[in-house]
């Protein structure tokens, strides 16, 4: 569709020239859309930074700080899976396998609820991780029970 010129008749059919009718409103709408896009990009970048910071804290063994940061992700960005993914990483690093598996189940819920936002293979990756975590939890419980019986 060709762009309406300033001196063209307004497309709203008012009979006025575009510059005296809808030009300012259309410019404001275009500007508003650009501002929304910029804000969305900044939020996305902030999410990436915060999410990656949790990963760094886990790798550094600073698990209390990592847990707090993951919970902040959950509070600040409830519409994305990152908080549960990162909290699962914290639980996993602490050997809390069942808690980690539960967090990863919530990641799968997000993925299934919003399939257009995720790679289809992501669910399978988390399902495999959950199976491994459940097996690790069962082994840890057996070892604990064996230690109780022998001790």
PDB file of C-alpha atoms in Angstrom:
ATOM      1  CA  UNK A   1       0.000   0.000   0.000  1.00  0.00           C
ATOM      2  CA  UNK A   2       1.536   3.364  -1.012  1.00  0.00           C
ATOM      3  CA  UNK A   3       2.333   5.815   1.749  1.00  0.00           C
ATOM      4  CA  UNK A   4       0.010   8.769   2.100  1.00  0.00           C
ATOM      5  CA  UNK A   5       1.734  12.072   1.337  1.00  0.00           C
ATOM      6  CA  UNK A   6       1.303  15.105   3.584  1.00  0.00           C
ATOM      7  CA  UNK A   7      -0.739  16.974   0.968  1.00  0.00           C
ATOM      8  CA  UNK A   8      -2.798  13.967  -0.143  1.00  0.00           C
ATOM      9  CA  UNK A   9      -6.420  13.604   0.908  1.00  0.00           C
ATOM     10  CA  UNK A  10      -6.634  11.929   4.293  1.00  0.00           C
ATOM     11  CA  UNK A  11      -7.355   8.184   4.031  1.00  0.00           C
ATOM     12  CA  UNK A  12     -10.003   8.527   6.758  1.00  0.00           C
ATOM     13  CA  UNK A  13     -12.226  10.203   4.107  1.00  0.00           C
ATOM     14  CA  UNK A  14     -12.693  13.391   6.126  1.00  0.00           C
ATOM     15  CA  UNK A  15     -12.066  15.489   3.036  1.00  0.00           C
ATOM     16  CA  UNK A  16      -9.117  17.247   4.699  1.00  0.00           C
ATOM     17  CA  UNK A  17      -5.490  17.042   3.700  1.00  0.00           C
ATOM     18  CA  UNK A  18      -3.622  14.317   5.538  1.00  0.00           C
ATOM     19  CA  UNK A  19      -1.320  16.856   7.259  1.00  0.00           C
ATOM     20  CA  UNK A  20      -4.340  18.641   8.740  1.00  0.00           C
ATOM     21  CA  UNK A  21      -6.143  15.483   9.803  1.00  0.00           C
ATOM     22  CA  UNK A  22      -4.513  12.172  10.789  1.00  0.00           C
ATOM     23  CA  UNK A  23      -0.778  12.736  10.198  1.00  0.00           C
ATOM     24  CA  UNK A  24       0.050  13.603  13.823  1.00  0.00           C
ATOM     25  CA  UNK A  25      -2.027  10.695  15.167  1.00  0.00           C
ATOM     26  CA  UNK A  26      -0.322   8.250  12.771  1.00  0.00           C
ATOM     27  CA  UNK A  27       3.134   9.570  13.666  1.00  0.00           C
ATOM     28  CA  UNK A  28       2.344   9.161  17.368  1.00  0.00           C
ATOM     29  CA  UNK A  29       1.181   5.594  16.753  1.00  0.00           C
ATOM     30  CA  UNK A  30       4.389   4.816  14.821  1.00  0.00           C
ATOM     31  CA  UNK A  31       6.491   6.356  17.577  1.00  0.00           C
ATOM     32  CA  UNK A  32       4.565   4.453  20.235  1.00  0.00           C
ATOM     33  CA  UNK A  33       5.184   1.165  18.404  1.00  0.00           C
ATOM     34  CA  UNK A  34       8.907   1.971  18.137  1.00  0.00           C
ATOM     35  CA  UNK A  35       9.071   2.773  21.853  1.00  0.00           C
ATOM     36  CA  UNK A  36       7.283  -0.491  22.713  1.00  0.00           C
ATOM     37  CA  UNK A  37       9.748  -2.433  20.567  1.00  0.00           C
ATOM     38  CA  UNK A  38      12.709  -0.739  22.243  1.00  0.00           C
ATOM     39  CA  UNK A  39      11.331  -1.402  25.728  1.00  0.00           C
ATOM     40  CA  UNK A  40      10.705  -5.059  24.812  1.00  0.00           C
ATOM     41  CA  UNK A  41      14.281  -5.379  23.554  1.00  0.00           C
ATOM     42  CA  UNK A  42      15.655  -3.823  26.742  1.00  0.00           C
ATOM     43  CA  UNK A  43      13.530  -6.163  28.891  1.00  0.00           C
ATOM     44  CA  UNK A  44      14.731  -9.147  26.869  1.00  0.00           C
ATOM     45  CA  UNK A  45      18.337  -8.086  27.336  1.00  0.00           C
ATOM     46  CA  UNK A  46      17.793  -7.552  31.070  1.00  0.00           C
ATOM     47  CA  UNK A  47      16.249 -11.026  31.321  1.00  0.00           C
ATOM     48  CA  UNK A  48      19.245 -12.555  29.539  1.00  0.00           C
ATOM     49  CA  UNK A  49      21.695 -10.786  31.840  1.00  0.00           C
ATOM     50  CA  UNK A  50      19.799 -11.795  34.997  1.00  0.00           C
ATOM     51  CA  UNK A  51      19.352 -15.395  33.827  1.00  0.00           C
ATOM     52  CA  UNK A  52      23.014 -15.753  32.874  1.00  0.00           C
ATOM     53  CA  UNK A  53      24.042 -14.258  36.222  1.00  0.00           C
ATOM     54  CA  UNK A  54      22.271 -17.136  37.996  1.00  0.00           C
ATOM     55  CA  UNK A  55      24.178 -19.641  35.872  1.00  0.00           C
ATOM     56  CA  UNK A  56      27.444 -17.918  36.778  1.00  0.00           C
ATOM     57  CA  UNK A  57      26.561 -17.986  40.486  1.00  0.00           C
ATOM     58  CA  UNK A  58      25.790 -21.717  40.302  1.00  0.00           C
ATOM     59  CA  UNK A  59      29.081 -22.400  38.528  1.00  0.00           C
ATOM     60  CA  UNK A  60      30.892 -20.369  41.196  1.00  0.00           C
ATOM     61  CA  UNK A  61      29.229 -22.438  43.936  1.00  0.00           C
ATOM     62  CA  UNK A  62      27.410 -19.406  45.343  1.00  0.00           C
ATOM     63  CA  UNK A  63      24.162 -21.318  45.637  1.00  0.00           C
ATOM     64  CA  UNK A  64      22.360 -19.157  48.201  1.00  0.00           C
ATOM     65  CA  UNK A  65      22.876 -16.091  45.997  1.00  0.00           C
ATOM     66  CA  UNK A  66      21.918 -18.113  42.927  1.00  0.00           C
ATOM     67  CA  UNK A  67      18.692 -19.258  44.571  1.00  0.00           C
ATOM     68  CA  UNK A  68      17.785 -15.708  45.540  1.00  0.00           C
ATOM     69  CA  UNK A  69      18.511 -14.478  42.006  1.00  0.00           C
ATOM     70  CA  UNK A  70      16.465 -17.329  40.489  1.00  0.00           C
ATOM     71  CA  UNK A  71      13.522 -16.475  42.738  1.00  0.00           C
ATOM     72  CA  UNK A  72      13.853 -12.842  41.664  1.00  0.00           C
ATOM     73  CA  UNK A  73      13.660 -14.029  38.049  1.00  0.00           C
ATOM     74  CA  UNK A  74      10.427 -15.851  38.902  1.00  0.00           C
ATOM     75  CA  UNK A  75       8.979 -12.717  40.466  1.00  0.00           C
ATOM     76  CA  UNK A  76      10.131 -10.277  37.797  1.00  0.00           C
ATOM     77  CA  UNK A  77       9.503 -12.456  34.726  1.00  0.00           C
ATOM     78  CA  UNK A  78       6.629 -14.817  35.569  1.00  0.00           C
ATOM     79  CA  UNK A  79       5.713 -15.137  31.897  1.00  0.00           C
ATOM     80  CA  UNK A  80       8.914 -17.006  30.957  1.00  0.00           C
ATOM     81  CA  UNK A  81      10.514 -20.266  32.045  1.00  0.00           C
ATOM     82  CA  UNK A  82      13.940 -18.947  33.008  1.00  0.00           C
ATOM     83  CA  UNK A  83      13.266 -18.644  36.732  1.00  0.00           C
ATOM     84  CA  UNK A  84      12.210 -22.278  37.048  1.00  0.00           C
ATOM     85  CA  UNK A  85      15.076 -23.445  34.855  1.00  0.00           C
ATOM     86  CA  UNK A  86      17.624 -21.576  36.959  1.00  0.00           C
ATOM     87  CA  UNK A  87      16.040 -22.611  40.263  1.00  0.00           C
ATOM     88  CA  UNK A  88      16.219 -26.212  39.016  1.00  0.00           C
ATOM     89  CA  UNK A  89      19.930 -25.732  38.392  1.00  0.00           C
ATOM     90  CA  UNK A  90      20.381 -24.531  41.979  1.00  0.00           C
ATOM     91  CA  UNK A  91      18.510 -27.535  43.395  1.00  0.00           C
ATOM     92  CA  UNK A  92      20.488 -29.867  41.174  1.00  0.00           C
ATOM     93  CA  UNK A  93      23.795 -28.371  42.340  1.00  0.00           C
ATOM     94  CA  UNK A  94      22.691 -28.905  45.944  1.00  0.00           C
ATOM     95  CA  UNK A  95      21.792 -32.528  45.266  1.00  0.00           C
ATOM     96  CA  UNK A  96      18.081 -31.789  45.719  1.00  0.00           C
ATOM     97  CA  UNK A  97      17.127 -33.898  42.736  1.00  0.00           C
ATOM     98  CA  UNK A  98      13.371 -34.138  43.260  1.00  0.00           C
ATOM     99  CA  UNK A  99      13.073 -30.368  43.716  1.00  0.00           C
ATOM    100  CA  UNK A 100      15.131 -29.825  40.568  1.00  0.00           C
ATOM    101  CA  UNK A 101      12.915 -32.243  38.641  1.00  0.00           C
ATOM    102  CA  UNK A 102       9.823 -30.361  39.803  1.00  0.00           C
ATOM    103  CA  UNK A 103      11.273 -27.074  38.551  1.00  0.00           C
ATOM    104  CA  UNK A 104      12.052 -28.663  35.195  1.00  0.00           C
ATOM    105  CA  UNK A 105       8.480 -29.965  34.980  1.00  0.00           C
ATOM    106  CA  UNK A 106       7.347 -26.358  35.238  1.00  0.00           C
ATOM    107  CA  UNK A 107       9.703 -25.462  32.391  1.00  0.00           C
ATOM    108  CA  UNK A 108       7.972 -28.146  30.322  1.00  0.00           C
ATOM    109  CA  UNK A 109       4.583 -26.638  31.231  1.00  0.00           C
ATOM    110  CA  UNK A 110       5.748 -23.259  29.902  1.00  0.00           C
ATOM    111  CA  UNK A 111       7.061 -24.882  26.742  1.00  0.00           C
ATOM    112  CA  UNK A 112       3.845 -26.764  26.080  1.00  0.00           C
ATOM    113  CA  UNK A 113       1.696 -23.716  26.844  1.00  0.00           C
ATOM    114  CA  UNK A 114       3.694 -21.570  24.388  1.00  0.00           C
ATOM    115  CA  UNK A 115       5.013 -23.917  21.694  1.00  0.00           C
ATOM    116  CA  UNK A 116       5.520 -21.056  19.236  1.00  0.00           C
ATOM    117  CA  UNK A 117       8.252 -19.641  21.504  1.00  0.00           C
ATOM    118  CA  UNK A 118      10.304 -22.807  21.921  1.00  0.00           C
ATOM    119  CA  UNK A 119      12.312 -25.325  19.966  1.00  0.00           C
ATOM    120  CA  UNK A 120      10.232 -28.532  19.795  1.00  0.00           C
ATOM    121  CA  UNK A 121      13.173 -30.593  21.095  1.00  0.00           C
ATOM    122  CA  UNK A 122      13.365 -28.647  24.362  1.00  0.00           C
ATOM    123  CA  UNK A 123      10.653 -30.754  26.028  1.00  0.00           C
ATOM    124  CA  UNK A 124      12.566 -33.943  25.258  1.00  0.00           C
ATOM    125  CA  UNK A 125      15.762 -32.489  26.722  1.00  0.00           C
ATOM    126  CA  UNK A 126      14.020 -31.631  29.978  1.00  0.00           C
ATOM    127  CA  UNK A 127      12.170 -34.953  30.094  1.00  0.00           C
ATOM    128  CA  UNK A 128      15.480 -36.810  29.832  1.00  0.00           C
ATOM    129  CA  UNK A 129      16.949 -34.603  32.546  1.00  0.00           C
ATOM    130  CA  UNK A 130      13.967 -35.313  34.819  1.00  0.00           C
ATOM    131  CA  UNK A 131      14.401 -39.074  34.343  1.00  0.00           C
ATOM    132  CA  UNK A 132      18.082 -38.807  35.318  1.00  0.00           C
ATOM    133  CA  UNK A 133      17.255 -36.646  38.330  1.00  0.00           C
ATOM    134  CA  UNK A 134      14.565 -39.042  39.545  1.00  0.00           C
ATOM    135  CA  UNK A 135      17.051 -41.926  39.227  1.00  0.00           C
ATOM    136  CA  UNK A 136      19.660 -39.938  41.166  1.00  0.00           C
ATOM    137  CA  UNK A 137      17.085 -39.156  43.864  1.00  0.00           C
ATOM    138  CA  UNK A 138      16.179 -42.845  44.163  1.00  0.00           C
ATOM    139  CA  UNK A 139      19.858 -43.819  44.440  1.00  0.00           C
ATOM    140  CA  UNK A 140      20.459 -41.193  47.104  1.00  0.00           C
ATOM    141  CA  UNK A 141      17.445 -42.428  49.085  1.00  0.00           C
ATOM    142  CA  UNK A 142      18.653 -46.042  48.849  1.00  0.00           C
ATOM    143  CA  UNK A 143      22.124 -45.045  50.016  1.00  0.00           C
ATOM    144  CA  UNK A 144      20.613 -43.151  52.925  1.00  0.00           C
ATOM    145  CA  UNK A 145      18.439 -46.103  53.880  1.00  0.00           C
ATOM    146  CA  UNK A 146      21.442 -48.462  53.664  1.00  0.00           C
ATOM    147  CA  UNK A 147      23.447 -46.134  55.886  1.00  0.00           C
ATOM    148  CA  UNK A 148      20.603 -45.977  58.424  1.00  0.00           C
ATOM    149  CA  UNK A 149      20.373 -49.771  58.555  1.00  0.00           C
ATOM    150  CA  UNK A 150      24.086 -50.301  58.950  1.00  0.00           C
ATOM    151  CA  UNK A 151      24.618 -47.439  61.360  1.00  0.00           C
TER     152      UNK A 151
END
